[in-house]
Short mmCIF file of C-alpha atoms and ligand atoms in Angstrom, two decimals:
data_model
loop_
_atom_site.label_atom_id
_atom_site.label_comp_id
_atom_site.label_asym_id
_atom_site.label_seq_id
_atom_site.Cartn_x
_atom_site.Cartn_y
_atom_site.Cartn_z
CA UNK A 1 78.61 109.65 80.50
CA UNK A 2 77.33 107.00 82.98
CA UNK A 3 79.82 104.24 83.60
CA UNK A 4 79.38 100.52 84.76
CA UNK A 5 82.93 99.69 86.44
CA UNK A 6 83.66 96.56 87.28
CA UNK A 7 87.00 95.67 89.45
CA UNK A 8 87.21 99.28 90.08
CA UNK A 9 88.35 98.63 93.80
CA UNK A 10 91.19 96.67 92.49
CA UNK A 11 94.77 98.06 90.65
CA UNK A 12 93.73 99.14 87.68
CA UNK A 13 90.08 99.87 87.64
CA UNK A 14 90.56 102.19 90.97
CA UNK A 15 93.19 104.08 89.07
CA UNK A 16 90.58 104.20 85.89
CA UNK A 17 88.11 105.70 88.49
CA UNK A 18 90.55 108.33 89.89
CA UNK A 19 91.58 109.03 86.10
CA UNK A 20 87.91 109.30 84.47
CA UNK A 21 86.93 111.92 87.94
CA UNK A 22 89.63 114.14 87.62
CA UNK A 23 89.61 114.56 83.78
CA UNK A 24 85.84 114.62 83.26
CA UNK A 25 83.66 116.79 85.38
CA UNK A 26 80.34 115.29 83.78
CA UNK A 27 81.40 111.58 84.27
CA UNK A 28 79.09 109.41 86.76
CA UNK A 29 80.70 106.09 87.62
CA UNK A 30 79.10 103.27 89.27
CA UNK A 31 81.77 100.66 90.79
CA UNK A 32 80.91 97.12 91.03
CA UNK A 33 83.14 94.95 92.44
CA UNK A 34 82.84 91.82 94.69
CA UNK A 35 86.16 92.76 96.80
CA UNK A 36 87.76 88.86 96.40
CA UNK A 37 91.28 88.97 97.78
CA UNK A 38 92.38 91.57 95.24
CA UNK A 39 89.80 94.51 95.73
CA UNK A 40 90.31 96.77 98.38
CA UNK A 41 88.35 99.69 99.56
CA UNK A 42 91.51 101.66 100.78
CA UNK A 43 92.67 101.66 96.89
CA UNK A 44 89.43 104.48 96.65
CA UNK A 45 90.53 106.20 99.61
CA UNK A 46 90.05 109.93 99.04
CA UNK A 47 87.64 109.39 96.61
CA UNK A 48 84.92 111.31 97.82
CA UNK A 49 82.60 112.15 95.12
CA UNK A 50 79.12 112.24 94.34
CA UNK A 51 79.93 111.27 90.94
CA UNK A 52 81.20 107.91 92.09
CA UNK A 53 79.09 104.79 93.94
CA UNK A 54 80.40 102.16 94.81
CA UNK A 55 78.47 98.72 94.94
CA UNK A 56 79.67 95.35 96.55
CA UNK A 57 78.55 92.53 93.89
CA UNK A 58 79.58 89.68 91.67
CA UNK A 59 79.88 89.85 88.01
CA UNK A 60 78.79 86.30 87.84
CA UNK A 61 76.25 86.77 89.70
CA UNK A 62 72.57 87.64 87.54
CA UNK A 63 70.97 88.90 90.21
CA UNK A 64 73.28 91.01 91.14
CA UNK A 65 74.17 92.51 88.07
CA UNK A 66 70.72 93.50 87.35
CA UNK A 67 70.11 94.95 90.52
CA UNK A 68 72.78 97.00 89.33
CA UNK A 69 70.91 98.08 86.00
CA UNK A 70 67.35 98.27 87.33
CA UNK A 71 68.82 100.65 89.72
CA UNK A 72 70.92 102.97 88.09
CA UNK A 73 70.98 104.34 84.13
CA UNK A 74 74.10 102.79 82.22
CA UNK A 75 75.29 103.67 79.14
CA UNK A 76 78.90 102.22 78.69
CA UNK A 77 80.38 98.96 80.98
CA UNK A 78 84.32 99.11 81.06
CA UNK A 79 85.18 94.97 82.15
CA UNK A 80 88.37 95.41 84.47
CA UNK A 81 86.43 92.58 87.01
CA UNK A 82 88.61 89.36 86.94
CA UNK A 83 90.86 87.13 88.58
CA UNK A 84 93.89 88.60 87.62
CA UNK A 85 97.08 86.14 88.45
CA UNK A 86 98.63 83.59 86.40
CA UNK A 87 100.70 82.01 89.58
CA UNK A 88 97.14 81.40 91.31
CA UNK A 89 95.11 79.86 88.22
CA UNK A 90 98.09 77.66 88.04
CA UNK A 91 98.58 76.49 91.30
CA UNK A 92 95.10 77.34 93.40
CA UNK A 93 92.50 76.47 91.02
CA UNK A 94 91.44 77.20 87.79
CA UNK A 95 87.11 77.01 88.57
CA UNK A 96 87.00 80.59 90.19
CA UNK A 97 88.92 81.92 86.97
CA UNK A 98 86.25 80.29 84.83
CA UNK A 99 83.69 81.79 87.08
CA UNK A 100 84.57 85.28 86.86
CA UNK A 101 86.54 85.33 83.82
CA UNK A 102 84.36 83.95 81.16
CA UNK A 103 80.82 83.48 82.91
CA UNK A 104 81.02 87.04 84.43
CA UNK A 105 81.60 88.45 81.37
CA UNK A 106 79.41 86.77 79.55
CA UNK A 107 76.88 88.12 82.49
CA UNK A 108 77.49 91.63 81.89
CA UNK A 109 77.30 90.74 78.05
CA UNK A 110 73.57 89.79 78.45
CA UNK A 111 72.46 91.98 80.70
CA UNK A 112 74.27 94.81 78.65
CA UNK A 113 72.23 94.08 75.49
CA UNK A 114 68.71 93.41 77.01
CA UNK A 115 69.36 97.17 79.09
CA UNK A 116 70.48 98.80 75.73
CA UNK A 117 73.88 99.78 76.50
CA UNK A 118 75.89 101.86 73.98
CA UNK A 119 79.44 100.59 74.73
CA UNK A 120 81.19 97.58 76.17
CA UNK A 121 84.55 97.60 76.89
CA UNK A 122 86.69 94.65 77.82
CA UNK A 123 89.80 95.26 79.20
CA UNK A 124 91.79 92.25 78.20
CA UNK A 125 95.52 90.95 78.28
CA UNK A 126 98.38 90.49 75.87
CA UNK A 127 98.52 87.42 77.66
CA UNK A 128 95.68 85.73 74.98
CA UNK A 129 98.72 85.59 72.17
CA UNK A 130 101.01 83.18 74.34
CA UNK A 131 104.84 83.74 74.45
CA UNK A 132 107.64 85.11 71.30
CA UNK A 133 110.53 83.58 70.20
CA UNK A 134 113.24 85.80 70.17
CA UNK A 135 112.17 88.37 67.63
CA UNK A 136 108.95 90.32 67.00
CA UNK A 137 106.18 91.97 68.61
CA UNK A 138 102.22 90.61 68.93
CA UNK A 139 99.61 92.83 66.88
CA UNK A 140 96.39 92.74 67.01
CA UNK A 141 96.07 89.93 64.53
CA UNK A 142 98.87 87.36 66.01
CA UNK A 143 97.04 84.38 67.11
CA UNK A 144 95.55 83.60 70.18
CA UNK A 145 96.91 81.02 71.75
CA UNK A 146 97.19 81.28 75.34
CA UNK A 147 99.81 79.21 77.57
CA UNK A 148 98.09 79.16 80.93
CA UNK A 149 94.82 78.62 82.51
CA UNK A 150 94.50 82.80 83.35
CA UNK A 151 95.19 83.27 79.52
CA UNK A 152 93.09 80.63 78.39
CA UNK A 153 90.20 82.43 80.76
CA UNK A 154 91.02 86.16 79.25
CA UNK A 155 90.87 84.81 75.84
CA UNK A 156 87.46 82.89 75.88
CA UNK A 157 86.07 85.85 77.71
CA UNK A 158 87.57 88.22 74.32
CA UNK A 159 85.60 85.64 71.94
CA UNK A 160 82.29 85.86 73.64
CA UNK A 161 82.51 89.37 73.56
CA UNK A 162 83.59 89.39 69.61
CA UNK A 163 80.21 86.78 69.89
CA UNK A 164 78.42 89.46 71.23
CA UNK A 165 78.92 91.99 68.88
CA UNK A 166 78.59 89.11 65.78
CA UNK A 167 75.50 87.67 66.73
CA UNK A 168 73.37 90.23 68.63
CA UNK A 169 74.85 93.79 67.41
CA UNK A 170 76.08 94.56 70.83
CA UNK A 171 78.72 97.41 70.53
CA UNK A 172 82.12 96.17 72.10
CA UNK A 173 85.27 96.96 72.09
CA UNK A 174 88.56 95.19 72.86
CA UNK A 175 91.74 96.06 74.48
CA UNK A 176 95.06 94.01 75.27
CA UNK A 177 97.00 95.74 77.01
CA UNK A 178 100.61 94.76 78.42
CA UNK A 179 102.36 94.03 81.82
CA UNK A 180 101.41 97.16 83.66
CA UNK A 181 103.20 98.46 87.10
CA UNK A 182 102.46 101.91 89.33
CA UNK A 183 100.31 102.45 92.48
CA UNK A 184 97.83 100.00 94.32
CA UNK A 185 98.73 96.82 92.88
CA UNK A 186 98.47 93.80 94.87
CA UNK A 187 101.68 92.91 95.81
CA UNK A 188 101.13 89.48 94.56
CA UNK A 189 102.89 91.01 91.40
CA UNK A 190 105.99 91.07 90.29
CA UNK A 191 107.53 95.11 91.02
CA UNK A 192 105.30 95.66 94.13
CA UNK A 193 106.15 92.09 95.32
CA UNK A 194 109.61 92.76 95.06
CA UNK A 195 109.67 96.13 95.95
CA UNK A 196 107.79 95.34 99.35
CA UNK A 197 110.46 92.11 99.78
CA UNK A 198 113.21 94.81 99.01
CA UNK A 199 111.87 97.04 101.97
CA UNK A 200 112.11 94.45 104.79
CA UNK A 201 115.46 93.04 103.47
CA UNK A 202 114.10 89.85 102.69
CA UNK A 203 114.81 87.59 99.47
CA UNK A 204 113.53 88.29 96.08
CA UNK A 205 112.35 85.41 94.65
CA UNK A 206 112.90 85.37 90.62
CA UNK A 207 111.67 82.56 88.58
CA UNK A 208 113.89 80.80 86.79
CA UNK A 209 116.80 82.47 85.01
CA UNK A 210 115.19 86.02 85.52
CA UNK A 211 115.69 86.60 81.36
CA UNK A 212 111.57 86.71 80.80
CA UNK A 213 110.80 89.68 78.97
CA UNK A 214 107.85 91.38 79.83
CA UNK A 215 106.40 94.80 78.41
CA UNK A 216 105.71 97.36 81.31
CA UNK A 217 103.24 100.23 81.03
CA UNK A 218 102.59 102.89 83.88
CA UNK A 219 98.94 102.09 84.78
CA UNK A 220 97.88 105.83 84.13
CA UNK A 221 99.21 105.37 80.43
CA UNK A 222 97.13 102.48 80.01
CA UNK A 223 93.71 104.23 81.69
CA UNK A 224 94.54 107.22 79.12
CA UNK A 225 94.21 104.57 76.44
CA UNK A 226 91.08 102.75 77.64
CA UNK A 227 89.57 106.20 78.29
CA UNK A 228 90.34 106.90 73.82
CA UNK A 229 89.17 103.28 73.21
CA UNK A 230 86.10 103.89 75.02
CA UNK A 231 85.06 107.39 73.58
CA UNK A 232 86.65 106.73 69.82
CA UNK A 233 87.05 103.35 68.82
CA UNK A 234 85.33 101.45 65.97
CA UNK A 235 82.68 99.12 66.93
CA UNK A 236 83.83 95.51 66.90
CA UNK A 237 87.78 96.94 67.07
CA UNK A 238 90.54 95.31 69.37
CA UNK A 239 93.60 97.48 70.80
CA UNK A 240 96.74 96.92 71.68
CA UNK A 241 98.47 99.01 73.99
CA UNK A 242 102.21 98.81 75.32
CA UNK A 243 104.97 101.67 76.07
CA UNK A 244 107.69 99.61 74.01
CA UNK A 245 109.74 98.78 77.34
CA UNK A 246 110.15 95.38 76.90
CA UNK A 247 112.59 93.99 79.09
CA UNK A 248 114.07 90.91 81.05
CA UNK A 249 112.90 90.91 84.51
CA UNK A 250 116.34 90.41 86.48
CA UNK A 251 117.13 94.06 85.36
CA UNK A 252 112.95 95.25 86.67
CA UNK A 253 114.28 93.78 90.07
CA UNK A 254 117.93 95.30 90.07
CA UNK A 255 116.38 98.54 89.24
CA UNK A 256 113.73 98.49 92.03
CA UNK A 257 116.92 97.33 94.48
CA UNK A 258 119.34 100.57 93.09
CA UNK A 259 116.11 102.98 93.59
CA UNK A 260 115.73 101.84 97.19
CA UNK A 261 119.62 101.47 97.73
CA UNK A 262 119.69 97.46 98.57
CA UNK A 263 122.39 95.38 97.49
CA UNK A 264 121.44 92.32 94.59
CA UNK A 265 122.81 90.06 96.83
CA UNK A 266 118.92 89.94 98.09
CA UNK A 267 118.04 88.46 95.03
CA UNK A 268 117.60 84.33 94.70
CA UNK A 269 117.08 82.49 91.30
CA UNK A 270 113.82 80.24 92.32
CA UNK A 271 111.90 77.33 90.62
CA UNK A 272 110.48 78.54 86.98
CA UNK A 273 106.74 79.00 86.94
CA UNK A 274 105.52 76.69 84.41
CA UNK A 275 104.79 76.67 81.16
CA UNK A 276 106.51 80.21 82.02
CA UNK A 277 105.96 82.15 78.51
CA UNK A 278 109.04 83.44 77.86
CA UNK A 279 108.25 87.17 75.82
CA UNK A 280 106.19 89.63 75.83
CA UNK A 281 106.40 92.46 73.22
CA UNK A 282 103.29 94.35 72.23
CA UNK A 283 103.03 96.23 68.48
CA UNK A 284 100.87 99.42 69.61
CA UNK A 285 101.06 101.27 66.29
CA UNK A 286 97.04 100.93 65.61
CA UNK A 287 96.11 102.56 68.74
CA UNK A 288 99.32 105.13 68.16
CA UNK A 289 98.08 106.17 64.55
CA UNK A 290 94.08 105.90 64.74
CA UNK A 291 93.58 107.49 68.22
CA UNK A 292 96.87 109.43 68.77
CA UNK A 293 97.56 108.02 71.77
CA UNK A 294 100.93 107.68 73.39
CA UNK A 295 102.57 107.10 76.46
CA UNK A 296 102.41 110.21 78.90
CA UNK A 297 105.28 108.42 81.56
CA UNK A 298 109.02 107.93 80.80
CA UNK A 299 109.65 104.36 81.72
CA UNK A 300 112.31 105.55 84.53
CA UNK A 301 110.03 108.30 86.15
CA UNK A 302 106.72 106.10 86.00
CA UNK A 303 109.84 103.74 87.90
CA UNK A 304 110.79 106.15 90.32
CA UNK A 305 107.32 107.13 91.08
CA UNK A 306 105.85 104.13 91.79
CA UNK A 307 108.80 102.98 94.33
CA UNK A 308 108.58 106.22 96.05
CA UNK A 309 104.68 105.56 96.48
CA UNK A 310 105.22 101.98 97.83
CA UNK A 311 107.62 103.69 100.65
CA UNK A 312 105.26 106.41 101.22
CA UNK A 313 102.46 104.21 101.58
CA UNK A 314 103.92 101.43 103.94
CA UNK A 315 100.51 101.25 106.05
CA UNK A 316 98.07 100.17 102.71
CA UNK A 317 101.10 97.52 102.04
CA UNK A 318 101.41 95.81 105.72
CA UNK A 319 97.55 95.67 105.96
CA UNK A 320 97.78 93.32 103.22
CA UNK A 321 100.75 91.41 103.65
CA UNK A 322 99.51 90.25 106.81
CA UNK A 323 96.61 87.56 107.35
CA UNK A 324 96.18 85.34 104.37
CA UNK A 325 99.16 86.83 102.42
CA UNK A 326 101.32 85.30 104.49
CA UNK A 327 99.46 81.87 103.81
CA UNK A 328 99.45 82.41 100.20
CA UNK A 329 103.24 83.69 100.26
CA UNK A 330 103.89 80.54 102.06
CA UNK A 331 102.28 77.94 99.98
CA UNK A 332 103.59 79.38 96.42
CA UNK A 333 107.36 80.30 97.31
CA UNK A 334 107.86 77.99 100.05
CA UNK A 335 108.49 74.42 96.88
CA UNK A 336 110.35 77.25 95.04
CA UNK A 337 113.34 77.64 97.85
CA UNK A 338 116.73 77.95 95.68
CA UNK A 339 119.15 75.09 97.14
CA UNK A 340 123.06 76.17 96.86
CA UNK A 341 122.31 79.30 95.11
CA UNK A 342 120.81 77.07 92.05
CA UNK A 343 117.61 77.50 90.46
CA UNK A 344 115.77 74.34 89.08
CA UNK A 345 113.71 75.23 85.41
CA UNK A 346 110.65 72.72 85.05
CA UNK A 347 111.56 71.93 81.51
P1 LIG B 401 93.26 93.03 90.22
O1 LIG B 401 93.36 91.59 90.57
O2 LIG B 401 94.12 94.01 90.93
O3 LIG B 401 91.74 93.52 90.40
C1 LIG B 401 90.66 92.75 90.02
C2 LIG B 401 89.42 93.34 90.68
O4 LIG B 401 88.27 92.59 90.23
C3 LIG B 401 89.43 93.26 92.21
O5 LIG B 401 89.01 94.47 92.77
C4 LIG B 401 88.43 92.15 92.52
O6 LIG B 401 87.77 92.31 93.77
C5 LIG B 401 87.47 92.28 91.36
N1 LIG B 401 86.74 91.04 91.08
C6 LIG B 401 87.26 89.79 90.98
N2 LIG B 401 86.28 88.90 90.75
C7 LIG B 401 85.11 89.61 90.67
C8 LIG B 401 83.77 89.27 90.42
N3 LIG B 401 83.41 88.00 90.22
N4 LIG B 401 82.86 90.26 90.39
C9 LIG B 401 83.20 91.54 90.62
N5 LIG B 401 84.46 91.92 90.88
C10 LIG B 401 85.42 90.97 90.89
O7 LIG B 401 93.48 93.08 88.66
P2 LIG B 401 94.16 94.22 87.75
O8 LIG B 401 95.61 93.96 87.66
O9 LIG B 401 93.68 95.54 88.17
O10 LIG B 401 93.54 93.82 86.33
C11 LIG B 401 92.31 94.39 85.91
C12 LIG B 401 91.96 93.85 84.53
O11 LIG B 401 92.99 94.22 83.62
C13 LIG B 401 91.85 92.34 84.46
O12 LIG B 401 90.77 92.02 83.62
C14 LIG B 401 93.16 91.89 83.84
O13 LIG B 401 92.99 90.69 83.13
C15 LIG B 401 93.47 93.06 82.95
N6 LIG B 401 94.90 93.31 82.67
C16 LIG B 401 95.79 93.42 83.71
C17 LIG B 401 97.12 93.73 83.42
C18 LIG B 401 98.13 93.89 84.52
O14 LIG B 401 99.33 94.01 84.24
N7 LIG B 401 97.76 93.94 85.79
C19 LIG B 401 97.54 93.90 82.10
C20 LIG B 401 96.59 93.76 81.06
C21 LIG B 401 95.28 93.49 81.37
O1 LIG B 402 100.94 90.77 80.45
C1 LIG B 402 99.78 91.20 81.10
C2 LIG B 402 99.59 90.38 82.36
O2 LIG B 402 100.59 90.82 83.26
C3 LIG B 402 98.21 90.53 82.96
O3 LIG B 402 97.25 90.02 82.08
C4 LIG B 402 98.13 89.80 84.31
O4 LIG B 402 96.87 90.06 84.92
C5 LIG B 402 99.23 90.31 85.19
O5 LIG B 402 99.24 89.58 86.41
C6 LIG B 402 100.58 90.19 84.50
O6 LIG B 402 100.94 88.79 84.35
P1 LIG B 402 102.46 88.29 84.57
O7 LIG B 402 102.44 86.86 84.89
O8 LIG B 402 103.32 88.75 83.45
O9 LIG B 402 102.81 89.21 85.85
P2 LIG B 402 103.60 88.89 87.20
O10 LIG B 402 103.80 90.19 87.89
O11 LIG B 402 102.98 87.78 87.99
O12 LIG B 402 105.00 88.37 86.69
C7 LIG B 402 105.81 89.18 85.85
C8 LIG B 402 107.06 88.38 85.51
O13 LIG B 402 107.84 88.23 86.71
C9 LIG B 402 106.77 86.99 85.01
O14 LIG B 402 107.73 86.65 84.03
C10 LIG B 402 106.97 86.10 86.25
C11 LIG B 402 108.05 86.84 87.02
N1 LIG B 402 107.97 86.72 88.50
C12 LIG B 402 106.79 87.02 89.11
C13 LIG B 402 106.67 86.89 90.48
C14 LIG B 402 105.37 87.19 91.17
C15 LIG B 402 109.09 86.33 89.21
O15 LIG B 402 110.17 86.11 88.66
N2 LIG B 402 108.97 86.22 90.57
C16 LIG B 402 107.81 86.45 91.24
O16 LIG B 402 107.77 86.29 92.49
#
């Protein structure tokens, strides 16, 4: 199997690169990622295989994608490249989202079909089917309709893939995958964010009322499912995937405080994000019952683990909250400061 990843220096494409190595000894993986803000070369530390190359490009960028293909033999491309946070394509700029998100993709869709590739896989977001009222879970045929200008990028990227495959026969294959938590994430996001806050005793800022429910997934459950998706799926099929831990994220942030021993007094109610969607649930039956996949990780070990590797691994987490962290930490929590213990929702 020869491999096009994209993103794979960043959370979960480098753990889709350590997965793929250790499980497949006949696996070559080329890793293309442009190394924004979110990639990091220390999150392939250890990897020291001949089986893996990394290459420093953009997924937008033509030239550099076919340097990419005149170069090396590809048969499937697994997507992970993207800009990744909702907070930033709502208050930084939505262009660079449009850039990577939907005209990268649509990039590697081209160049994928003119070099003959067998498989595409695009890793893509639960985040495309907006927000749930109070009951119910998204499956794969809920409607799209995204709630903010990341979601809106994810799900135009999904129908130019579905394009793809319509109109020019490309094989692709779609995954949505929920809120996912475990090691090397940027601690932009919500349990490494407030794990590292945790660790130097300062506030933990939660939006709003804290009672957004999210669905969390240890990243190594999700790479087992991309890696089934990848090998099994129909042509033209979409995947869910989600461990059916759907909870509020006041009691994600308590949790992370009682595993380090910190008291909740740390915690402060903040401005809501807006247009925050309020639920996530995700129906992974399909994926359960035509690929036999399921969730390796308990929810409170996959927990426990990925605290412990946050403490164990101070030195990856102060090289990045240093520099322009502190700039971006700054400018997005600084308008969100709770006044008298209050929090002030948008709506
Ligand atoms: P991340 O932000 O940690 O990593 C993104 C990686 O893409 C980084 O290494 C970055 O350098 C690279 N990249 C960005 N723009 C690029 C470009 N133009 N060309 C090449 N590389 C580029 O993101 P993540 O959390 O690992 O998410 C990976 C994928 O999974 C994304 O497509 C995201 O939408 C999707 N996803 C994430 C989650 C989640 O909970 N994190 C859940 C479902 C789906
Ligand atoms: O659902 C899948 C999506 O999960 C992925 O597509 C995205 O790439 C990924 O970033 C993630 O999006 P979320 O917006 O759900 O993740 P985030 O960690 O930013 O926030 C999780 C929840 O926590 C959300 O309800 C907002 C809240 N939150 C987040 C931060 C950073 C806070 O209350 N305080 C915070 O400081």
């Amino acid at each position: 199997m020869k491999i096009l990843v994209t993103g794979g220096a960043g959370f979960i494409g480098s753990n889709f690169v350590r997965y793929m190595l250790s499980k497949y000894p006949d696996v070559n993986i080329i890793n293309l990622d442009a190394l924004t803000y979110a990639g990091n070369l220390e999150n392939l530390a250890g990897i020291d295989d001949r089986r893996h190359m990394f290459i420093r490009g953009d997924i937008s960028s033509v030239e550099d994608v076919e340097t990419v293909f005149k170069k090396h033999p590809v048969d499937t491309v697994v997507n992970f490249a993207a800009e990744s946070h909702v907070d930033r394509s709502l208050h930084f700029g939505t262009q660079i989202f449009i850039k990577t998100n939907i005209s990268g993709t649509q990039v590697l869709l081209d160049i994928s079909r003119h070099y003959g590739v067998k498989r595409f896989v695009q890793i893509s977001t639960d985040e495309v089917y907006g927000s749930l009222g109070s009951s119910g879970k998204f499956t794969e045929k809920s409607i799209i309709q995204p709630n903010n200008p990341y979601a809106a990028t994810k799900a135009s990227a999904d129908f130019m893939v579905r394009a793809a495959g319509k109109s020019h026969g490309l094989n692709t294959v779609i995954t949505r995958c929920s809120n996912n938590f475990g090691p090397y994430q940027f601690p932009e996001k919500l349990i490494p964010l407030m794990t590292a806050n945790a660790l130097e005793n300062k506030d933990l800022p939660v939006y709003g009322d804290g009672m957004h429910v999210r669905d969390w997934i240890y990243v190594v459950d999700h790479c087992s499912a991309i890696d089934l998706v990848m090998r099994y799926a129909e042509d033209g099929s979409i995947y869910n995937i989600g461990s059916d831990h759907d909870v509020p994220n006041l009691e994600i942030v308590k949790l992370i405080l009682k595993i380090l021993g910190k008291p909740d007094t740390l915690i402060k109610h903040v401005l809501d994000r807006p247009g925050h969607d309020r639920r996530y649930a995700m129906d992974s039956s399909k994926i359960r019952k035509d690929l036999g996949w399921k969730p390796a990780y308990s929810f409170e070990e996959a927990m426990n683990k990925t605290v412990d590797w946050y403490l164990n691994n101070r030195p990856w987490l102060e090289h990045i909250r240093s520099g322009e962290y502190v700039k971006y930490y700054d400018t997005l929590y600084r308008d969100r400061l709770p006044v008298s213990g209050k929090y002030f929702p948008r709506n």
